[in-house]
Short mmCIF file of C-alpha atoms in Angstrom, two decimals:
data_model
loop_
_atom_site.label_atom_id
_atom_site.label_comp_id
_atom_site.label_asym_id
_atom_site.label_seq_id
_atom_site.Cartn_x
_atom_site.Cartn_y
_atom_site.Cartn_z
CA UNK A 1 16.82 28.02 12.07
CA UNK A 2 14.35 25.81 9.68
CA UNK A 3 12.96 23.03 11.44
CA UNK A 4 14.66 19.66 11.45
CA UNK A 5 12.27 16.82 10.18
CA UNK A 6 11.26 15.84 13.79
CA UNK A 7 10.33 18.87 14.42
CA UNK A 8 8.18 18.92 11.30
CA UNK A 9 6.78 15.81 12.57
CA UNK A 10 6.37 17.53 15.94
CA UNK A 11 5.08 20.48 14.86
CA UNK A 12 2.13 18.80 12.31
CA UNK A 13 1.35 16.48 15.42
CA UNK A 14 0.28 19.68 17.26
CA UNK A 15 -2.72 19.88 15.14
CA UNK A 16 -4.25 16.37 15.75
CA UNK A 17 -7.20 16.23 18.00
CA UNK A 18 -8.31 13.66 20.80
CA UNK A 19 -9.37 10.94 19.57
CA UNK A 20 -8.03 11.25 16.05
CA UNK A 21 -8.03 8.14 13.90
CA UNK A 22 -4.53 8.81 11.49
CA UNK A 23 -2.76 7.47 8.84
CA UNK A 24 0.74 7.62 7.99
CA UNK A 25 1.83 7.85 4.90
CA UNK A 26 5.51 6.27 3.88
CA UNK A 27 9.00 8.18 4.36
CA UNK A 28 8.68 11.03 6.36
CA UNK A 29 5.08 10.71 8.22
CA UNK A 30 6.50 7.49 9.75
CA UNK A 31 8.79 10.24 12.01
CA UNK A 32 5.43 11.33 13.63
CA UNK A 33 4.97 7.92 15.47
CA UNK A 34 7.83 9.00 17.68
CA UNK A 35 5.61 12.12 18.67
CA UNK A 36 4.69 11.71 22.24
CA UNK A 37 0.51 12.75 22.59
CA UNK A 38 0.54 13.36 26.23
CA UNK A 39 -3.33 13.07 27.34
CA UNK A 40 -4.63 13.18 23.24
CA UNK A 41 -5.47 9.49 22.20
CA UNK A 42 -4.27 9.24 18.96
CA UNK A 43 -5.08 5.53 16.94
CA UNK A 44 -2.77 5.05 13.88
CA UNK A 45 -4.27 3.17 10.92
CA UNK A 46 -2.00 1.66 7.95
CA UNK A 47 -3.37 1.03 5.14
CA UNK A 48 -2.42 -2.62 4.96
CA UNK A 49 -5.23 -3.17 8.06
CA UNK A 50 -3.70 -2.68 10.71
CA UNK A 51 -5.34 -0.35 13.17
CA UNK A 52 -4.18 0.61 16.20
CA UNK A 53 -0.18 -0.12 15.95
CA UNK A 54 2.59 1.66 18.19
CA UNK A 55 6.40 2.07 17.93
CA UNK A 56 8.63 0.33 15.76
CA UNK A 57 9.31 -2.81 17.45
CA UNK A 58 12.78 -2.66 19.42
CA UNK A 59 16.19 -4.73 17.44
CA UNK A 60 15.31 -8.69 18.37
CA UNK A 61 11.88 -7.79 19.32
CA UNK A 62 10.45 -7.23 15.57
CA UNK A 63 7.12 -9.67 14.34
CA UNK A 64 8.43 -10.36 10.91
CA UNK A 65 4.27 -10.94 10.16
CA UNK A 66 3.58 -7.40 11.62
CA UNK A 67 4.30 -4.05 9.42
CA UNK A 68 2.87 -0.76 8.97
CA UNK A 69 2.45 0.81 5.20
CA UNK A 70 6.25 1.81 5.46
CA UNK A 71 7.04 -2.08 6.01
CA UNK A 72 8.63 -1.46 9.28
CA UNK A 73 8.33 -3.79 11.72
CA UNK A 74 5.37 -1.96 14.06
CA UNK A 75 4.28 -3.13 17.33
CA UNK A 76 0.37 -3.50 18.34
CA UNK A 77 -0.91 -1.30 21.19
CA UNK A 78 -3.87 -3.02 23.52
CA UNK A 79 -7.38 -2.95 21.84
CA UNK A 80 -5.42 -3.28 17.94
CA UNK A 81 -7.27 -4.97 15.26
CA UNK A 82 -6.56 -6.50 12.27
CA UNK A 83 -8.60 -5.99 8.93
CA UNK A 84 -7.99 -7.27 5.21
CA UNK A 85 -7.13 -4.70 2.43
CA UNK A 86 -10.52 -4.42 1.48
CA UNK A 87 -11.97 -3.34 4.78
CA UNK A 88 -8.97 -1.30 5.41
CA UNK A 89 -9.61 1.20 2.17
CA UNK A 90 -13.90 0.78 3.10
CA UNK A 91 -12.46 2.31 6.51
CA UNK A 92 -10.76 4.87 4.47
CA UNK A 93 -13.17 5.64 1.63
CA UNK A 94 -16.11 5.39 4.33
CA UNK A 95 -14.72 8.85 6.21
CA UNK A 96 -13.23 7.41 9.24
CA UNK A 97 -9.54 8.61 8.69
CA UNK A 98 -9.58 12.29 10.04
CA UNK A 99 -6.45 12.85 8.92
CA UNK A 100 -3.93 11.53 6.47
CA UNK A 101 -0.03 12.75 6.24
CA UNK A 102 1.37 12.21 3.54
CA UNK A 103 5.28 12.90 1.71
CA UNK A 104 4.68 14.79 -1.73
CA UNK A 105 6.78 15.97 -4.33
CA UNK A 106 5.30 19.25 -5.15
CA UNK A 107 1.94 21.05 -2.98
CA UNK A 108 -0.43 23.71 -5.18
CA UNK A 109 -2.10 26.82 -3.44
CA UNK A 110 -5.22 25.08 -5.18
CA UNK A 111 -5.06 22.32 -2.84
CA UNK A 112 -3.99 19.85 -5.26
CA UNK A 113 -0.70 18.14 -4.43
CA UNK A 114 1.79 15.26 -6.62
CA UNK A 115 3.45 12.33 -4.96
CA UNK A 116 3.40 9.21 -7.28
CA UNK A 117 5.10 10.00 -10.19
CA UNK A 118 8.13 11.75 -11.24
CA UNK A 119 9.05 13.77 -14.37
CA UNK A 120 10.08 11.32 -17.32
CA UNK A 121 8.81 8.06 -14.99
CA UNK A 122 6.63 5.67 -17.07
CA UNK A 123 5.56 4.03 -14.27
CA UNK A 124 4.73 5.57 -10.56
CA UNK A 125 4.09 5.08 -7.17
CA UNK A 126 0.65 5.31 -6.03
CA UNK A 127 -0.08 2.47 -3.38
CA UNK A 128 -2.97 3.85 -1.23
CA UNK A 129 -1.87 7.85 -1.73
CA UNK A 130 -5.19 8.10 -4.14
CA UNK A 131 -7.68 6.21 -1.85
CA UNK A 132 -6.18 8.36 0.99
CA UNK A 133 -6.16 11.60 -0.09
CA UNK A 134 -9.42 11.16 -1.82
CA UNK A 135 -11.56 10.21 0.86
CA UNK A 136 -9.88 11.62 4.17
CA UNK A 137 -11.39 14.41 6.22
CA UNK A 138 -7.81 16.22 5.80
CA UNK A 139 -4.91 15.96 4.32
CA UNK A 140 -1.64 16.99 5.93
CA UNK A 141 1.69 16.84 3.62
CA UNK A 142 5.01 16.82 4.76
CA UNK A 143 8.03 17.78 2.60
CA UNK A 144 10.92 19.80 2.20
CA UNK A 145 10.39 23.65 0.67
CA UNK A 146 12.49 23.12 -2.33
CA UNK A 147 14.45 20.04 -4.41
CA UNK A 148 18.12 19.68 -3.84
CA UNK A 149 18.47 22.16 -6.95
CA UNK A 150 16.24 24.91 -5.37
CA UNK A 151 13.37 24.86 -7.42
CA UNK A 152 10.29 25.32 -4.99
CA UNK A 153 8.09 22.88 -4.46
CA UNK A 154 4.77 25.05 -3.33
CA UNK A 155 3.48 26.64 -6.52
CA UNK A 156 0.26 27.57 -7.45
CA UNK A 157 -0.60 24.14 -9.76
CA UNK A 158 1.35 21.15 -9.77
CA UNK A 159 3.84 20.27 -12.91
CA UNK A 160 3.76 16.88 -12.07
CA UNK A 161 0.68 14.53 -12.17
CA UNK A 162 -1.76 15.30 -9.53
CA UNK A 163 -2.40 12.59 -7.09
CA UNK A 164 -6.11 13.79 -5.98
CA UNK A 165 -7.77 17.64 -6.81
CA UNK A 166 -8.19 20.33 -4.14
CA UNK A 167 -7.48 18.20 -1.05
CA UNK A 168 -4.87 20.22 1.08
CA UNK A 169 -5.61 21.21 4.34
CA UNK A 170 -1.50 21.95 5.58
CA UNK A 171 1.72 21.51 4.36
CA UNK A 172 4.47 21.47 6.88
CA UNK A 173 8.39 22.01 5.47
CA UNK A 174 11.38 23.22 7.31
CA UNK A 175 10.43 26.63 6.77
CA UNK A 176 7.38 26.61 8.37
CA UNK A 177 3.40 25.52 8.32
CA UNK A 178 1.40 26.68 5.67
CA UNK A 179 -2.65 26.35 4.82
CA UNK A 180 -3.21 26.48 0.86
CA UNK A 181 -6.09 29.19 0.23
CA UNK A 182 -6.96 28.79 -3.86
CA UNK A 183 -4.54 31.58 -4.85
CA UNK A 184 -1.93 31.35 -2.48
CA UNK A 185 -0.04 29.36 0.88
CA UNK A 186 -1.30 31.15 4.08
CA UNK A 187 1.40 31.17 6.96
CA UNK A 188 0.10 29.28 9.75
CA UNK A 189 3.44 29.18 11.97
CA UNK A 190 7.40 29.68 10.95
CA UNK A 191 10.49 28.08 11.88
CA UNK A 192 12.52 30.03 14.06
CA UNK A 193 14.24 32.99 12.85
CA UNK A 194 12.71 31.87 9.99
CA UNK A 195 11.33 34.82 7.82
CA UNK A 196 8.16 35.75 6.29
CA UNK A 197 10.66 37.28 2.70
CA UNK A 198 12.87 34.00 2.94
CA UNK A 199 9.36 31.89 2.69
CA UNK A 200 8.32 33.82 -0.22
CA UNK A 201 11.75 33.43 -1.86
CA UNK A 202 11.39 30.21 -1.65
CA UNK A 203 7.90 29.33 -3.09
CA UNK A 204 6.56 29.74 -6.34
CA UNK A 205 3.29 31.58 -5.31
CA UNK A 206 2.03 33.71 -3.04
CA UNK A 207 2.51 33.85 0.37
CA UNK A 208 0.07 35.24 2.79
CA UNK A 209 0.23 35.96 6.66
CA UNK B 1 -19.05 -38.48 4.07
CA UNK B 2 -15.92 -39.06 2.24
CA UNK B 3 -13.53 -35.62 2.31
CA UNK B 4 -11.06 -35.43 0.01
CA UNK B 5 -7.13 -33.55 1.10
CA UNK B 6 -6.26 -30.39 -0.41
CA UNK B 7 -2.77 -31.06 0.71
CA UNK B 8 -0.48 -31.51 -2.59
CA UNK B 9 3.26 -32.72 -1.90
CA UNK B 10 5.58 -30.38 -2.29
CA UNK B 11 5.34 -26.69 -4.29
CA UNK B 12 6.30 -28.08 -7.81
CA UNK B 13 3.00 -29.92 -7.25
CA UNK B 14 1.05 -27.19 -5.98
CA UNK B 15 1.58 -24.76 -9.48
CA UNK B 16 1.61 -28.18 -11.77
CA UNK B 17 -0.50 -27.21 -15.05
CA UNK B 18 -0.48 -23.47 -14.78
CA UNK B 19 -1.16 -22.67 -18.53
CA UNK B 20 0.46 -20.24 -20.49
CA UNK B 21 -0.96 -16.97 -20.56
CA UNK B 22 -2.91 -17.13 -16.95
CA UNK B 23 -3.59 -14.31 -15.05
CA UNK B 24 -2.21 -14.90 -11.33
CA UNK B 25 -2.77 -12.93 -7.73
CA UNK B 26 -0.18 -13.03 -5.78
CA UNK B 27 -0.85 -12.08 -1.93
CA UNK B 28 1.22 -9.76 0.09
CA UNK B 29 2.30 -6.63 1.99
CA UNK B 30 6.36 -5.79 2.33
CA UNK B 31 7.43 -9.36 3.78
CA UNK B 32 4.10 -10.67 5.39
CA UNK B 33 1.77 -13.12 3.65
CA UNK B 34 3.80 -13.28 0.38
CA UNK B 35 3.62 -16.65 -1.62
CA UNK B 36 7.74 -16.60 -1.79
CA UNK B 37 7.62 -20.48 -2.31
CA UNK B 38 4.89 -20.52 -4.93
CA UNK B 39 6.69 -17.83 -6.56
CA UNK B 40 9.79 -19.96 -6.56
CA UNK B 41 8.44 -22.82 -7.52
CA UNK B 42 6.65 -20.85 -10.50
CA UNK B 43 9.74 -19.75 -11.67
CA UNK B 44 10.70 -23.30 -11.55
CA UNK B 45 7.54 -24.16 -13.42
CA UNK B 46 7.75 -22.12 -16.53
CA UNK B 47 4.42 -20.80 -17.75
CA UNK B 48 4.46 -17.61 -19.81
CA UNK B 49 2.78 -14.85 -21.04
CA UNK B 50 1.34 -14.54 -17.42
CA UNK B 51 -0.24 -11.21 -16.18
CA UNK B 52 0.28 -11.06 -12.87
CA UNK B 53 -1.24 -8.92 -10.09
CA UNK B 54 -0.07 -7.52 -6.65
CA UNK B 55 0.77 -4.69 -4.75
CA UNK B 56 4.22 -4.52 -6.03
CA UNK B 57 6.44 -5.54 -8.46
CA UNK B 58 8.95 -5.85 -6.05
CA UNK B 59 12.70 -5.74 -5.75
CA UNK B 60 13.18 -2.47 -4.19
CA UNK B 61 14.39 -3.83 -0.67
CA UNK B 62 17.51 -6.32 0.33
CA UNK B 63 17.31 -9.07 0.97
CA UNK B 64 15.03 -9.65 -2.44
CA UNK B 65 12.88 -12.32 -2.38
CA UNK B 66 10.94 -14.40 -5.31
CA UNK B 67 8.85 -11.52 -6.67
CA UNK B 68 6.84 -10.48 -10.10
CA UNK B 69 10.39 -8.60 -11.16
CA UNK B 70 12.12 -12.47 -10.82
CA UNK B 71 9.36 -13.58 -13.15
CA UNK B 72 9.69 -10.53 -15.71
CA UNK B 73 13.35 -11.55 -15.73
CA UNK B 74 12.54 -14.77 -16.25
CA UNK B 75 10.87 -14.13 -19.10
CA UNK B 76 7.21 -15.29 -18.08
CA UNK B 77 5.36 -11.54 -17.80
CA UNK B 78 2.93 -10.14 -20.85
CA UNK B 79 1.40 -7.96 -18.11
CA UNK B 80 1.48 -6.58 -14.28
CA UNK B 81 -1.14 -5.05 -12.66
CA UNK B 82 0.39 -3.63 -9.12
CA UNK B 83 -0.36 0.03 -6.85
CA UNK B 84 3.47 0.54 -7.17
CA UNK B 85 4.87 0.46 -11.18
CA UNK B 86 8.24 1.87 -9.81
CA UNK B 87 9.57 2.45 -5.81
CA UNK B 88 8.34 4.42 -3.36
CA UNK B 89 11.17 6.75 -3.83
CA UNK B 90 12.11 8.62 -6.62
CA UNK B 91 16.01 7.14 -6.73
CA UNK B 92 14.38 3.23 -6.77
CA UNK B 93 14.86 1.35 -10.19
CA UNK B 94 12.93 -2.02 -9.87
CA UNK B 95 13.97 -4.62 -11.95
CA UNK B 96 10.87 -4.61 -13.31
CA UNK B 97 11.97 -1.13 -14.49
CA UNK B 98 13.69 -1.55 -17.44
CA UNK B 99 11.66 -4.07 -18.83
CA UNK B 100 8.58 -1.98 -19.00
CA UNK B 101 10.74 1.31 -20.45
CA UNK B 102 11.97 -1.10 -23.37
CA UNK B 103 7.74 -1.94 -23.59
CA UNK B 104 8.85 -5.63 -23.14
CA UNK B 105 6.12 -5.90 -20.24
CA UNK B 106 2.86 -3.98 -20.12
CA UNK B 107 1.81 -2.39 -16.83
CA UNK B 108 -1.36 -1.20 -15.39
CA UNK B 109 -1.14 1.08 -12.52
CA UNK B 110 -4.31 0.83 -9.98
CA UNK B 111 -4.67 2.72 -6.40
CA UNK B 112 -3.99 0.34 -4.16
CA UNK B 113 -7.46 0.35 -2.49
CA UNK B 114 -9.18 0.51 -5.65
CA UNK B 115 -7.32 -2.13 -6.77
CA UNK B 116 -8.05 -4.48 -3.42
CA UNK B 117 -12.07 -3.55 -3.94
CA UNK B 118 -11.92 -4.60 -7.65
CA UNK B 119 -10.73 -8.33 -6.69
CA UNK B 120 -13.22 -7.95 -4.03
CA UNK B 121 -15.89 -7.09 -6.42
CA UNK B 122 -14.82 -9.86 -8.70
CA UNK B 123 -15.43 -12.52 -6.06
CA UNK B 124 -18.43 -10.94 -4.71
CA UNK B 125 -20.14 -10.90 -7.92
CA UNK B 126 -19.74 -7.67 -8.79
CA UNK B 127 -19.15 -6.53 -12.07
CA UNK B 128 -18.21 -2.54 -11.62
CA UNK B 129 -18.45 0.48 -8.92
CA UNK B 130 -18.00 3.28 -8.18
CA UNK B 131 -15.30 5.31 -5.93
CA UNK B 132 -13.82 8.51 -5.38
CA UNK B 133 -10.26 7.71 -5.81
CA UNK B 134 -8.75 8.93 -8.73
CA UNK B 135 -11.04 11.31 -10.00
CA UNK B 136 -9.49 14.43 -11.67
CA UNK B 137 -6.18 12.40 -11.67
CA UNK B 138 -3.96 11.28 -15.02
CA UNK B 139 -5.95 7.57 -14.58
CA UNK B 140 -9.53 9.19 -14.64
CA UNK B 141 -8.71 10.24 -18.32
CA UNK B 142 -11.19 9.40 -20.77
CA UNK B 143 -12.62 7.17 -18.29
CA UNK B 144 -16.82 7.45 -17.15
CA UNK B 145 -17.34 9.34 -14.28
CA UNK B 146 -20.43 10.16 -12.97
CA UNK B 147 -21.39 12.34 -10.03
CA UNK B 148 -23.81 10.19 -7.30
CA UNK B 149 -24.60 12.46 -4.65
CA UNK B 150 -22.78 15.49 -5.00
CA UNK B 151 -19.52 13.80 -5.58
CA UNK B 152 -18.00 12.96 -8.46
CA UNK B 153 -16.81 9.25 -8.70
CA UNK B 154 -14.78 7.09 -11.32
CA UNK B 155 -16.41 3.54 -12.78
CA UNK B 156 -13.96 0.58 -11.90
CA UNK B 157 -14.17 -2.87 -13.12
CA UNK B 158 -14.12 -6.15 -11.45
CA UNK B 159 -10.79 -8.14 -11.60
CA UNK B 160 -11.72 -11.64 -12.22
CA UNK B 161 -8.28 -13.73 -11.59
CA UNK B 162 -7.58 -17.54 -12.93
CA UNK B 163 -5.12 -18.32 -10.12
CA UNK B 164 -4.32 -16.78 -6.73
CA UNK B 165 -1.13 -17.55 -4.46
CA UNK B 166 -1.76 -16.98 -1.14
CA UNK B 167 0.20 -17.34 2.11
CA UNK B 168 -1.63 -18.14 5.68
CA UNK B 169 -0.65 -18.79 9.28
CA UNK B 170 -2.68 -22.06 9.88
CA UNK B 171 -5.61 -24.49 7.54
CA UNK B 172 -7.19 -27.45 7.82
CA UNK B 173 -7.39 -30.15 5.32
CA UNK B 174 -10.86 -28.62 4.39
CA UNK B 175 -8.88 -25.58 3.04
CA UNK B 176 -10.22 -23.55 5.76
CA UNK B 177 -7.76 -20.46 6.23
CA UNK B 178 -6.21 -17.97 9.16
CA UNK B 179 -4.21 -15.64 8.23
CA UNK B 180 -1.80 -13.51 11.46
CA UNK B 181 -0.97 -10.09 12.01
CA UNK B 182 -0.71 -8.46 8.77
CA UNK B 183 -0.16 -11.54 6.47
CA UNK B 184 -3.86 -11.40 5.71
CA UNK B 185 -3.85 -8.26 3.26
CA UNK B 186 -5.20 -9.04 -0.21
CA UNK B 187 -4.81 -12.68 0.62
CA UNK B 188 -8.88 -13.35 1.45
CA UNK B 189 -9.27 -11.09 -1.78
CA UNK B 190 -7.58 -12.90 -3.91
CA UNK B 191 -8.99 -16.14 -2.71
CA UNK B 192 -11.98 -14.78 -3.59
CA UNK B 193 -11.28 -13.14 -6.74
CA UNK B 194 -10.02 -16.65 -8.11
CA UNK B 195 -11.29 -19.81 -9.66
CA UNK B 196 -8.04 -21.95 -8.64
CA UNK B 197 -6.32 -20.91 -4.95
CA UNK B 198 -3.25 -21.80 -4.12
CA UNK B 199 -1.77 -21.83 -0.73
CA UNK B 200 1.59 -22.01 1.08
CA UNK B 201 1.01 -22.33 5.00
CA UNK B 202 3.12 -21.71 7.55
CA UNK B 203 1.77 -24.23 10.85
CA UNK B 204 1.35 -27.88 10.37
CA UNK B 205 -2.28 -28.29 8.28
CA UNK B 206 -4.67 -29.26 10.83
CA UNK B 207 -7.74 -31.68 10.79
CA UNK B 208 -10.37 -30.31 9.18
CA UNK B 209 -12.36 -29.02 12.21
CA UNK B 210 -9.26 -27.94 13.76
CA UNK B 211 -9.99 -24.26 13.03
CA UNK B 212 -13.00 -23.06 15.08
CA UNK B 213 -15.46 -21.74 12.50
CA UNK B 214 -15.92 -18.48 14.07
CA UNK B 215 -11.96 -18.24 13.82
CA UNK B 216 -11.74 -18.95 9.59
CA UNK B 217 -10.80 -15.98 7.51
CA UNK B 218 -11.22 -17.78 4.34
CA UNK B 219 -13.18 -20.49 4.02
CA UNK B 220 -12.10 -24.05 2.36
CA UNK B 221 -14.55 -23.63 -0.57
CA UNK B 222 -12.64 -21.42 -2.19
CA UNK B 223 -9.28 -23.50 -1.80
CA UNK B 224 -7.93 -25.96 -4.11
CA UNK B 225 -4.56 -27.08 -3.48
CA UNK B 226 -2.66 -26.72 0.33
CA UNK B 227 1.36 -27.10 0.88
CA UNK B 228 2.95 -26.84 4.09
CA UNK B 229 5.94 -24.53 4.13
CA UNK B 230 9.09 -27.00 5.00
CA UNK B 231 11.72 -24.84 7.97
CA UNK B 232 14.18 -23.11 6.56
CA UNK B 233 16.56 -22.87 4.24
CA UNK B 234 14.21 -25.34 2.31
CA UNK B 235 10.82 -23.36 2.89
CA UNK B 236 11.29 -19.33 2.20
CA UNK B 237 10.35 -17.46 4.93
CA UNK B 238 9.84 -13.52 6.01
CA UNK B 239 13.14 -12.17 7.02
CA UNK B 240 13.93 -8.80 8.49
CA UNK B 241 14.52 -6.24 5.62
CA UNK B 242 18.21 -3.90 5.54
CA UNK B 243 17.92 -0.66 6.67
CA UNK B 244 17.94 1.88 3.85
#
């Protein structure tokens, strides 16, 4: 059974540390705020400087001056601050995000990845995805093995315009969680039932236990 | 010591004498601390061949609300420079969209903290710097890199604006700004970045004095012209976007 995309959000949210500082990247990523950290203190940074936010505020309840890079209508956790754009990217450019998650379009072995512009676009999406991936200490993707016409979406260099070079530290899909090595996608966990041969049938590289 | 108001009358007044072919910041994030009335009243006000600057062009979420695209439409864009030149999904056409496939608008696409540092740099004096982001991408090429430290790093320009719209939570009649929750944004940047500021504000404007100077986010020297948002439906203000 591939994973559902909570438990890809689940399952990446195993890997942060205590005392992570993270940002969440628009689309997906935004379903790891639902994660529940037990005794880990997690602090979640959006890149419109906010720092320190919590759940989506409930129907009635929302701060229509109060949003996370998604524009949802976040709620602020006790000891939140509030920064302008500037000193939100210094925060990010000067090291302090350890990790960064991220949707993408298509994730290379060589650690590159693409997620602001699509084939035949003239213009693109980049809002803070550059900044980000350039300057965190990882960079977690999230996104779905292949497009809706099967064509993989792990390969060993992007097709479409790179958004930053050789940054990849995971990529979780519903197949499984994967660590790009240069060459190829190293299998860091599978879906249940999930197979090793159906991973491999499903990427355009290699894949490595 | 005589002070003179910053308060104008009404937003018609507050964008009076925009010249053709200014280039204009326009503060926000999503819904908070966007201009939507100085927008408006731009439309309103006619001036063209603008190139205008924020994070978005806008138009990709219901309810829409005065944005770059209304201005494109409206004939009044030579130029945007925004972090987003389409939607944040693949499927979104912004109305800006079309207008830039035909080549009726130009567009420059700038990472969105590269492009808040730039209007930082621009106010701070700065004429160019350095950063990380971007290198090795599609915008790096042909551009100067150097490599300061081990790392290699792409050479970005200041972005000197003529006019910046800004939204705030409170001012005093000095111009003195605060800005709540996440309204403040680029706002403070584009204050700085700009030789006239604009600003729509939410509270009552106070006395000058009002604000405790330890509380001011942007101060009044860099404001020219205040307007006090009127309560709805006759002031434009954040609503809740639709699901999607």
């Amino acid at each position: 059974m591939p994973w559902s995309r909570p438990q890809m959000a689940e399952r990446l949210a195993r890997e942060f540390q205590d005392g992570w500082i993270v940002n969440l990247g628009v689309g997906m990523p935004t379903l790891i705020a639902d994660v529940p950290f037990g005794d880990r203190e997690i602090t979640y940074h959006s890149e419109n400087g906010v720092i320190g936010y919590g759940p989506v505020a409930a129907p009635g309840q929302e701060d229509l001056q109060l949003v996370n890079a998604s524009g949802q209508n976040v709620t602020l956790l006790p000891g939140a601050a509030i920064v302008h754009h500037a000193d939100s990217f210094a925060l990010i450019r000067g090291g302090r995000m350890d990790v960064t998650v991220m949707g993408a379009y298509e994730a290379a072995a060589n650690g590159d990845f693409a997620n602001w512009k699509v084939k035949g676009a003239k213009g693109g999406g980049i809002g803070g995805a550059m900044d980000l991936a350039a300057s965190a200490k990882r960079v977690y993707l999230m996104l779905e093995h292949r497009t809706r016409d099967g064509t993989p979406r792990l390969m060993a260099r992007c097709s479409l315009p790179i958004t930053a070079r050789g940054v990849v530290t995971l990529v979780v899909t519903e197949l499984g969680l994967f660590a790009p090595t240069g060459e190829a996608f190293a299998v860091r966990d599978l879906a249940p039932g999930v197979t090793l041969d159906e991973v491999r049938a499903a990427t355009a590289c290699p894949v490595v236990e | 010591m005589a002070r003179r108001s910053k308060v104008v009358a009404d937003f018609d007044a507050a964008v009076a004498g925009i010249p053709d072919g200014s280039t204009i910041a326009i503060g926000g994030f999503a819904m908070p601390g966007v201009p939507f009335n100085l927008v408006a009243a731009l439309l309103r006000q006619g001036a063209k061949r603008l190139t205008c600057i924020a994070n978005t062009t806008g138009g990709a979420h219901k309810p829409r609300m005065p944005d770059i695209g209304m201005l494109v439409e409206n004939g009044q864009v030579a130029k945007v420079i925004c972090s987003f030149t389409a939607g944040t999904r693949a499927s979104d056409v912004l109305p800006f969209t079309p207008y830039y496939e035909r080549g009726e608008v130009e567009a420059e696409i700038v990472p969105q903290g590269t492009l808040a540092e730039r209007l930082r740099a621009a106010g701070a004096g700065i004429p160019a710097f350095y950063t990380p982001t971007a290198v090795g991408t599609e915008l790096a090429e042909g551009r100067e890199t150097r490599v300061i430290n081990g790392r290699e790093v792409l050479l970005e320009y200041a972005l000197p604006v003529d006019v910046a719209f800004i939204r705030a939570y409170q001012a005093d009649e000095a111009g003195n700004l605060r800005f709540r929750r996440s309204q403040r944004n680029f706002n403070p940047l584009m204050a700085m970045a700009a030789k006239l500021v604009i600003v729509e504000v939410e509270e009552p404007i106070l006395p000058a004095g009002a604000i405790d100077p330890d509380d001011v986010h942007t101060p009044g020297i860099l404001v020219q012209r205040l307007v006090q948002i009127p309560p709805p439906p006759e002031g434009l203000w954040p609503v809740k976007r639709e699901a999607r």
